[in-house]
Short mmCIF file of C-alpha atoms in Angstrom, two decimals:
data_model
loop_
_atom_site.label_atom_id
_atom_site.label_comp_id
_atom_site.label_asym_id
_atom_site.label_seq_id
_atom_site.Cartn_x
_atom_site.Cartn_y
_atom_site.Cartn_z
CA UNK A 1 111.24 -139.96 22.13
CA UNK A 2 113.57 -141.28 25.28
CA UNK A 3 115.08 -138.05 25.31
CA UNK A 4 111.94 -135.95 25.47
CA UNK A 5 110.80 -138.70 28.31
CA UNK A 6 113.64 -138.65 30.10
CA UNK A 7 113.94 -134.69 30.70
CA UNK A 8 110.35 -134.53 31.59
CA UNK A 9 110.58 -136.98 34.67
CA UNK A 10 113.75 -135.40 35.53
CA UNK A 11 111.72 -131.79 35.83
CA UNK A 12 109.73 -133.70 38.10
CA UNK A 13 112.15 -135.07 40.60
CA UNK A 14 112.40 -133.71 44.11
CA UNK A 15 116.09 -133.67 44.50
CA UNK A 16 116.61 -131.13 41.93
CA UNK A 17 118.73 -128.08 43.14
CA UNK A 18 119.12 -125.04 41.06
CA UNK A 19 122.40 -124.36 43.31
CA UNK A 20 125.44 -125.86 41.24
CA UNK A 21 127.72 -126.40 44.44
CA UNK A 22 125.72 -128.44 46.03
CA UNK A 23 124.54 -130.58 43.08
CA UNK A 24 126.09 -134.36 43.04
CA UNK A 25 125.42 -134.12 39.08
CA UNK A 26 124.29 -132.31 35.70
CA UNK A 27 122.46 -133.43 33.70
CA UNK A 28 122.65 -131.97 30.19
CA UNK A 29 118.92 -131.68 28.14
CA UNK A 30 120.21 -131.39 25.24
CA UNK A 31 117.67 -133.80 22.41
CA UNK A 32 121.02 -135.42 20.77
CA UNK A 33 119.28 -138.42 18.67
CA UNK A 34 116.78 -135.89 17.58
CA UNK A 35 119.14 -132.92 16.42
CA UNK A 36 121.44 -135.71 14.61
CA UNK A 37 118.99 -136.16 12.13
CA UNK A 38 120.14 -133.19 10.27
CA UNK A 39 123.92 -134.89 10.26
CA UNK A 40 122.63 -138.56 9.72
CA UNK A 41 120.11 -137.74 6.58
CA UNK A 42 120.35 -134.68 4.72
CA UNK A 43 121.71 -134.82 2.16
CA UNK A 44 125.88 -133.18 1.05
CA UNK A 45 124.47 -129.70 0.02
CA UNK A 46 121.60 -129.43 3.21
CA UNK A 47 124.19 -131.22 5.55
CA UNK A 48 124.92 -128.55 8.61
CA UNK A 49 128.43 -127.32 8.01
CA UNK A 50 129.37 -127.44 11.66
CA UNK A 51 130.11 -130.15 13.64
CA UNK A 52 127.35 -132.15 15.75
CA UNK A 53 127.76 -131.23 19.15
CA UNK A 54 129.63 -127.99 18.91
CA UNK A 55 127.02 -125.67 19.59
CA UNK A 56 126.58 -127.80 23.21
CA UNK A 57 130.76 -127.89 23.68
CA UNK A 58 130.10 -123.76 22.54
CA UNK A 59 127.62 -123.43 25.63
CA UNK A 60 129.55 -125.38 27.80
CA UNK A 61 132.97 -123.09 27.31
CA UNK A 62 131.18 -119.80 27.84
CA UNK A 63 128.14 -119.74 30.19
CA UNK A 64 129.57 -118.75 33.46
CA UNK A 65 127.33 -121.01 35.72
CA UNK A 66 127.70 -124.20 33.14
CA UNK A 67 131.77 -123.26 32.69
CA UNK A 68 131.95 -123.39 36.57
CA UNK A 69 130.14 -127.03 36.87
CA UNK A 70 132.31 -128.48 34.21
CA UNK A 71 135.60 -127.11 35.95
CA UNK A 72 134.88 -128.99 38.98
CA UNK A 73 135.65 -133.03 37.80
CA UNK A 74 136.09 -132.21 33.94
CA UNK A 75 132.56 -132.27 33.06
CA UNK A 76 132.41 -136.28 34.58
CA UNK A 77 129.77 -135.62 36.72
CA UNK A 78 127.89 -134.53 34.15
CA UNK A 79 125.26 -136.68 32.05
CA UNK A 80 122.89 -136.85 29.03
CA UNK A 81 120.76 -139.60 27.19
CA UNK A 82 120.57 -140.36 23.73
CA UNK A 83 117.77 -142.36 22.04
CA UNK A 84 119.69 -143.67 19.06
CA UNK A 85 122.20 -146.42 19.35
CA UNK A 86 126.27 -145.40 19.45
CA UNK A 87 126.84 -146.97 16.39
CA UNK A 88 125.02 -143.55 14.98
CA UNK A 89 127.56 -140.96 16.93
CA UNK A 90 131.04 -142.71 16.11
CA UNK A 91 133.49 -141.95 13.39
CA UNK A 92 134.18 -138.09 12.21
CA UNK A 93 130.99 -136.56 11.35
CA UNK A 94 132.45 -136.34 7.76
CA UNK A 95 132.90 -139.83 5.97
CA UNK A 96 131.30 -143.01 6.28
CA UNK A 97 128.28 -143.13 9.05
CA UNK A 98 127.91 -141.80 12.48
CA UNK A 99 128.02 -137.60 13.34
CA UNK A 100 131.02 -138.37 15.75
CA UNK A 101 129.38 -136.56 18.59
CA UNK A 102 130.88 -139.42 20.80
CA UNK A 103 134.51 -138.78 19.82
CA UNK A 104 134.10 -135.07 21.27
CA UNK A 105 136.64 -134.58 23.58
CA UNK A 106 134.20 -132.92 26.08
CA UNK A 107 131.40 -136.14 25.26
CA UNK A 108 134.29 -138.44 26.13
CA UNK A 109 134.58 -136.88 29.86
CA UNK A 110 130.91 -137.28 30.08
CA UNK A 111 128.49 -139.91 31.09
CA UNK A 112 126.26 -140.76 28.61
CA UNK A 113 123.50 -143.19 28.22
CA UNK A 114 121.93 -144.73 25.21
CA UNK A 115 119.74 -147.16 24.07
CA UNK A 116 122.54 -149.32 22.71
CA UNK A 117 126.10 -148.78 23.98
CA UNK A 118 129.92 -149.77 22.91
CA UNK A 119 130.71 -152.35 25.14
CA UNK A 120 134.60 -151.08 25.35
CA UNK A 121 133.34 -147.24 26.37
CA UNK A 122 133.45 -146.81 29.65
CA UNK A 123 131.81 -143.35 30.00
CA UNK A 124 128.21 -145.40 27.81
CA UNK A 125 125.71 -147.07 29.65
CA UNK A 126 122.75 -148.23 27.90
CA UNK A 127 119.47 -147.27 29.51
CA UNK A 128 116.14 -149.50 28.12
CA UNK A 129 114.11 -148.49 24.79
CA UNK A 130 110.74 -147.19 25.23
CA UNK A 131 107.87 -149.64 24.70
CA UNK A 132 103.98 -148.30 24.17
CA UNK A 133 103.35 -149.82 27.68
CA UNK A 134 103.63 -146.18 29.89
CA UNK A 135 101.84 -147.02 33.14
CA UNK A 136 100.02 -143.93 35.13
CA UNK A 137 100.02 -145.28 38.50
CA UNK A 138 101.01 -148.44 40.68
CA UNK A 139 97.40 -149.77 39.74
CA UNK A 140 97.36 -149.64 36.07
CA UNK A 141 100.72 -151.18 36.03
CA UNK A 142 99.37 -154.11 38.80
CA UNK A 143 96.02 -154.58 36.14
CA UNK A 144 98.28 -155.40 33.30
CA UNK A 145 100.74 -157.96 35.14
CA UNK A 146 97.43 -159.57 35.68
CA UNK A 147 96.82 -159.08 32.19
CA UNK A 148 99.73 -160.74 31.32
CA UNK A 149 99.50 -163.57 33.90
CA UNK A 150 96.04 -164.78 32.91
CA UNK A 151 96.82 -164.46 29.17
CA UNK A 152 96.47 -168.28 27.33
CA UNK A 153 99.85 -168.83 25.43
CA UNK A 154 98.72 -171.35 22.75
CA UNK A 155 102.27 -170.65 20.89
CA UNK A 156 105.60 -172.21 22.25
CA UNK A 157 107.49 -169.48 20.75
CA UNK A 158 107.34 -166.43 18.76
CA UNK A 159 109.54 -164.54 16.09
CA UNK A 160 108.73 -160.31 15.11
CA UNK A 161 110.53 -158.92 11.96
CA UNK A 162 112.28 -159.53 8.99
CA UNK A 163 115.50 -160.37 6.98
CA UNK A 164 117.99 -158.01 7.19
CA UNK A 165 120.27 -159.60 4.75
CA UNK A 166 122.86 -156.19 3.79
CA UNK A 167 122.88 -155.17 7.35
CA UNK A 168 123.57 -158.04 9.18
CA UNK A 169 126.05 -160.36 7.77
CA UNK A 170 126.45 -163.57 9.44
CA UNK A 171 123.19 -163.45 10.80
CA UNK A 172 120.70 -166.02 11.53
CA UNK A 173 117.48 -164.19 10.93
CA UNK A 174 116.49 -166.01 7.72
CA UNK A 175 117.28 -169.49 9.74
CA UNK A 176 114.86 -168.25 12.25
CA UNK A 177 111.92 -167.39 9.83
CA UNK A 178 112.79 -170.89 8.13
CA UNK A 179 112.34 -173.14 11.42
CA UNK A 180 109.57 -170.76 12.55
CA UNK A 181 107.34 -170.75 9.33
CA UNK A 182 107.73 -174.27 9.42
CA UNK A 183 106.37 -175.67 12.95
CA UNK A 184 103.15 -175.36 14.56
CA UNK A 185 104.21 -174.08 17.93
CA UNK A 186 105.71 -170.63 16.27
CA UNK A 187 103.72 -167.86 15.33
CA UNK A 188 105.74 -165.36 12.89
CA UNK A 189 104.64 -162.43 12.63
CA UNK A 190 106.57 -160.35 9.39
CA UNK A 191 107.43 -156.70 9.44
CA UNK A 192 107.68 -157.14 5.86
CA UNK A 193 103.97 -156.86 5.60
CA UNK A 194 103.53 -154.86 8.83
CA UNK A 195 105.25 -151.77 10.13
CA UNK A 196 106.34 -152.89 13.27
CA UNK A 197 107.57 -150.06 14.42
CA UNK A 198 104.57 -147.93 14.57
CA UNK A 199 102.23 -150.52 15.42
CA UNK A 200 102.74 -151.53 18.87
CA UNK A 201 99.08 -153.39 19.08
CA UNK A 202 99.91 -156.73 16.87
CA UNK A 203 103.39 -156.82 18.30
CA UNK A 204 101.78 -156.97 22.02
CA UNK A 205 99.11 -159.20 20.92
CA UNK A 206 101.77 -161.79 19.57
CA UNK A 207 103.86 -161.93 22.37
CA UNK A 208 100.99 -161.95 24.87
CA UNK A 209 100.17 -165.14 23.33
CA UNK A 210 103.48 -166.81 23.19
CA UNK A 211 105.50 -169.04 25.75
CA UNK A 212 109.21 -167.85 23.92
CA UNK A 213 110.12 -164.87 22.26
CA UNK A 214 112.66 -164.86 19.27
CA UNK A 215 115.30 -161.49 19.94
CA UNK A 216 117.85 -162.08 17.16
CA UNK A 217 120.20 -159.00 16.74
CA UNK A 218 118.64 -156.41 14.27
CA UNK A 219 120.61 -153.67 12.49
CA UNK A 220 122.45 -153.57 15.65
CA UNK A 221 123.11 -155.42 18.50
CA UNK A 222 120.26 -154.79 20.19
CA UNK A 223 116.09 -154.14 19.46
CA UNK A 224 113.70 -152.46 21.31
CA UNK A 225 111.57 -155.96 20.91
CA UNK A 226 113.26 -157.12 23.78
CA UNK A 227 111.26 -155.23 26.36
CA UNK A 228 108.79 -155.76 24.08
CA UNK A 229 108.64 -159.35 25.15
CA UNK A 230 109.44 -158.61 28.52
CA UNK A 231 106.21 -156.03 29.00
CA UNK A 232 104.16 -158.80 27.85
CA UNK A 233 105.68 -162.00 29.85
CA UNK A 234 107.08 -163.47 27.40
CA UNK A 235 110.75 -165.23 27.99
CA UNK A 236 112.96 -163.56 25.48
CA UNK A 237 115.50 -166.27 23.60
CA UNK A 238 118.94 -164.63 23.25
CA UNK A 239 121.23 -165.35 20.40
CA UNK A 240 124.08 -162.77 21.29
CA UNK A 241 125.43 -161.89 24.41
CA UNK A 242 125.90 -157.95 23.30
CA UNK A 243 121.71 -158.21 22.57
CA UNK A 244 121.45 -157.59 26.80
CA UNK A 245 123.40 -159.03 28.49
CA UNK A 246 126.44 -156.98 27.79
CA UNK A 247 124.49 -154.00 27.75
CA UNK A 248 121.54 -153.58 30.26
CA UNK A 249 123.30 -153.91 33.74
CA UNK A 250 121.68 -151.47 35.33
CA UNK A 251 118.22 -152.80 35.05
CA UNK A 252 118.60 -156.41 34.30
CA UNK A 253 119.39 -159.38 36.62
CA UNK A 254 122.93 -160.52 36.46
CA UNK A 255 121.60 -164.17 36.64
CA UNK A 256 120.22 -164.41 32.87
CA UNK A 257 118.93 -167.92 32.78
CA UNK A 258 116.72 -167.03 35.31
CA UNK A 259 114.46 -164.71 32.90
CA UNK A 260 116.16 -165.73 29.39
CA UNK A 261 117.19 -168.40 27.19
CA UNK A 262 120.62 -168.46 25.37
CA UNK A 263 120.88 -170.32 22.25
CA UNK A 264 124.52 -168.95 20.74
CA UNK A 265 123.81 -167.57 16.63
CA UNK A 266 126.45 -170.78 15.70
CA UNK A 267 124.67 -173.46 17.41
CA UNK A 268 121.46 -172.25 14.72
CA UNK A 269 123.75 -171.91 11.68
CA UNK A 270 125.11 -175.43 12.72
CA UNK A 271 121.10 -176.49 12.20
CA UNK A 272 120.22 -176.95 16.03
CA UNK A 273 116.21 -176.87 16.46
CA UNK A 274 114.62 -174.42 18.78
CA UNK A 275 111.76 -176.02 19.37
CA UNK A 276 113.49 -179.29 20.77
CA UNK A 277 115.40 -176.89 22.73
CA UNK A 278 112.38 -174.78 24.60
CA UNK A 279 110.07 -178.20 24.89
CA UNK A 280 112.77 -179.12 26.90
CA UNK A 281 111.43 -176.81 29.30
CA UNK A 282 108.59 -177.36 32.03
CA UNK A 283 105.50 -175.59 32.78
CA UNK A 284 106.84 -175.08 36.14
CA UNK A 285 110.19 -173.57 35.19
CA UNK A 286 108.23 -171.25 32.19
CA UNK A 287 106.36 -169.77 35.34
CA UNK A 288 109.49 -169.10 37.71
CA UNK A 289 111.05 -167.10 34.64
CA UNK A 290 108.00 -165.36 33.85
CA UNK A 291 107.57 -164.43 37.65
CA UNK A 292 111.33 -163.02 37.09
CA UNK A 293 109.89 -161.18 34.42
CA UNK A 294 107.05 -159.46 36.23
CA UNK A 295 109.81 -158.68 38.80
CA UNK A 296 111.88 -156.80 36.42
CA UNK A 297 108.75 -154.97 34.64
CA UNK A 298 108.68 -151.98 36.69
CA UNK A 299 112.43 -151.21 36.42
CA UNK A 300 112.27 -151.39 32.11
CA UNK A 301 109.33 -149.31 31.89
CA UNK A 302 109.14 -144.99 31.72
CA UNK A 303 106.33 -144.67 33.83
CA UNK A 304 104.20 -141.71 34.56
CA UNK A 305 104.58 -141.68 37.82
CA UNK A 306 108.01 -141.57 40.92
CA UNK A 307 107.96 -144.19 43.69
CA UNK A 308 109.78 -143.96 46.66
CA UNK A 309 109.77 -147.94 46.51
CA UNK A 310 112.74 -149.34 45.15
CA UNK A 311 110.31 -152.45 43.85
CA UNK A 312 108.27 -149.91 41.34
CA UNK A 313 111.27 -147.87 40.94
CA UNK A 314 110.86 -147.72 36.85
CA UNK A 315 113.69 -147.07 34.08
CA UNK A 316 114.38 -143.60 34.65
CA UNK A 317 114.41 -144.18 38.52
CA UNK A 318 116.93 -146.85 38.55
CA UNK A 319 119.23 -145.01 35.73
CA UNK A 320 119.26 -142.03 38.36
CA UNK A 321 120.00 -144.06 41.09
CA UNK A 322 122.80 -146.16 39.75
CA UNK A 323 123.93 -142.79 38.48
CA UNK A 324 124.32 -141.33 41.48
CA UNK A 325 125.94 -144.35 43.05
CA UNK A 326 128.66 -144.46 40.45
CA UNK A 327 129.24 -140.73 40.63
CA UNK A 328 129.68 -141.08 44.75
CA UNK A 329 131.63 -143.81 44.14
CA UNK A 330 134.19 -141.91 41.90
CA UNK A 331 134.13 -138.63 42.97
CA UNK A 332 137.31 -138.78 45.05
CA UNK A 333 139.56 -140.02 42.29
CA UNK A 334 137.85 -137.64 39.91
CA UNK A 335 139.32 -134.49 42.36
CA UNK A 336 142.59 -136.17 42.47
CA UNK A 337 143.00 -136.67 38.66
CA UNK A 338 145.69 -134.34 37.18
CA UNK A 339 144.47 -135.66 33.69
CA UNK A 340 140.92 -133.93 33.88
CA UNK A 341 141.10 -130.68 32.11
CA UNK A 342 138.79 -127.84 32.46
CA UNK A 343 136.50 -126.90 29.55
CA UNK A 344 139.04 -123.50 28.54
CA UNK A 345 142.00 -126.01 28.16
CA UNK A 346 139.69 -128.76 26.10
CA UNK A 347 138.77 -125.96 23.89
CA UNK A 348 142.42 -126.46 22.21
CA UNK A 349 142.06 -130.11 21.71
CA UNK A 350 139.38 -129.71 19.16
#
């Protein structure tokens, strides 16, 4: 649903023009991870003949008003989100997985932020995954950091899901389960028996009651469980850089051992123990992360509410604002490019 979120805090926002020449960007509501579900599931005879996308790149090549915006830098000030991971919009759209809704020539100018992005794309930026924690106001979001403060943490660590042995080869998640299972200070909770994904309560619950969290990569780099962890104050261990930190730099703090621990996948298949590793750390030092992590709450959440405060600025505010910045920052050699081409010439590239 990040899409549907997204475009209904942007309706919101005060700095909207309907006047194209004096907008400093475009954004572009068009519900991509939702409409690729025709392209990503049906099956060969109910699969959509034309390519995902081209009904957008249609749009974009002969409304007048929308034609006249892209003109103007190539279509790079423009922007849209996507609430699947990238991995889903590579390749062709015809063999093998992905719609290729990313290797559009037009999608290529744009800027476009997803959940998960390719590290070597310049034009991606991944934006947070929706939790079930939605605050309504500065207060409700103050009562649960207190929440989450006063919370007793009987567990040292913590580890949500399952194996994922086709999907993820190489991967340490059965390792994980094994040393978890087997101490006293880890509570595992299995999405074997449980359906994670549509039952936030349990997830919260376990994490609320946990010093460590367990993020493992999932069928991808990255899982939504990670803000999980972070809603609820506790420390998320990292076993892959591409899991956050190679991903999140808009709303996460470039100094990652401040709010994280990183325990690289090889030192676990190598048979290191995580529970030597996180008794190694202090009650004092637990609190100054999760203090980091109550700083960074705000700025991973989609809130129902705006602030003018940059400290309860929430995920949407900070993706516009860093937006913006980068747009401002790039606009002059935009205009000077001889490379961008106008939608009518892109049209031919197809």
């Amino acid at each position: 649903m990040l899409e549907v979120i997204f475009h209904r805090r942007l309706l919101r926002y005060t700095c909207l023009t309907q006047d194209p020449d004096v907008a400093d960007a475009f954004f572009l509501p068009y519900y991509t991870g939702i409409d690729a579900l025709r392209f990503l599931y049906a099956n060969v005879s109910s699969k959509p003949k034309v390519r995902h996308g081209s009904k957008l790149v249609k749009w974009l090549q002969q409304d007048a008003i929308a034609k006249k915006s892209w003109k103007k830098h190539g279509g790079r000030d423009h922007f849209l989100v996507i609430s699947r991971t990238a991995w889903d919009f590579e390749g062709n759209g015809k063999e093998g997985w992905g719609t290729g809704f990313l290797t559009l020539p037009e999608v290529k100018n744009m800027t476009v932020l997803l959940v998960e992005r390719n590290t070597w794309r310049a034009n991606q930026h991944a934006i947070p995954y929706p939790t079930s924690f939605h605050p309504s106001s500065p207060l409700e979001l103050d009562r649960w950091i207190h929440k989450m403060q006063s919370e007793a943490r009987p567990y040292l660590f913590a580890f949500i899901g399952s194996v994922r042995p086709k999907l993820m080869k190489g991967g340490i998640r059965d390792a994980l389960i094994e040393q978890c299972s087997s101490s006293k200070h880890c509570y595992l909770l299995s999405c074997k028996k449980l359906r994670c994904s549509h039952n936030p309560r349990p997830i919260v619950e376990t994490f609320l009651h946990a010093q460590f969290c367990l993020q493992p990569r999932g069928d991808t780099a990255t899982r939504r469980s990670l803000f999980d962890s972070i809603i609820a104050g506790c420390i998320p261990v990292l076993f892959h850089n591409d899991t956050a930190y190679t991903q999140y730099k808009w709303h996460l703090p470039l100094e990652a051992h401040r709010w994280s621990v990183y325990i690289d996948e090889k030192e676990i298949r190598e048979g290191v123990r995580l529970e030597d590793v996180l008794m190694q750390y202090t009650q004092d030092s637990i609190t100054k992360m999760r203090n980091a992590l109550i700083d960074m709450l705000p700025r991973v959440v989609y809130a129902g509410f705006s602030s003018e405060q940059e400290s309860l600025s929430d995920a949407v505010d900070v993706s516009v604002r860093e937006l913006l910045r980068m747009v401002a920052r790039h606009k002059r050699n935009w205009s000077a490019d001889p490379s961008i081409k106008p939608a009518s010439d892109i049209v031919q590239m197809i």
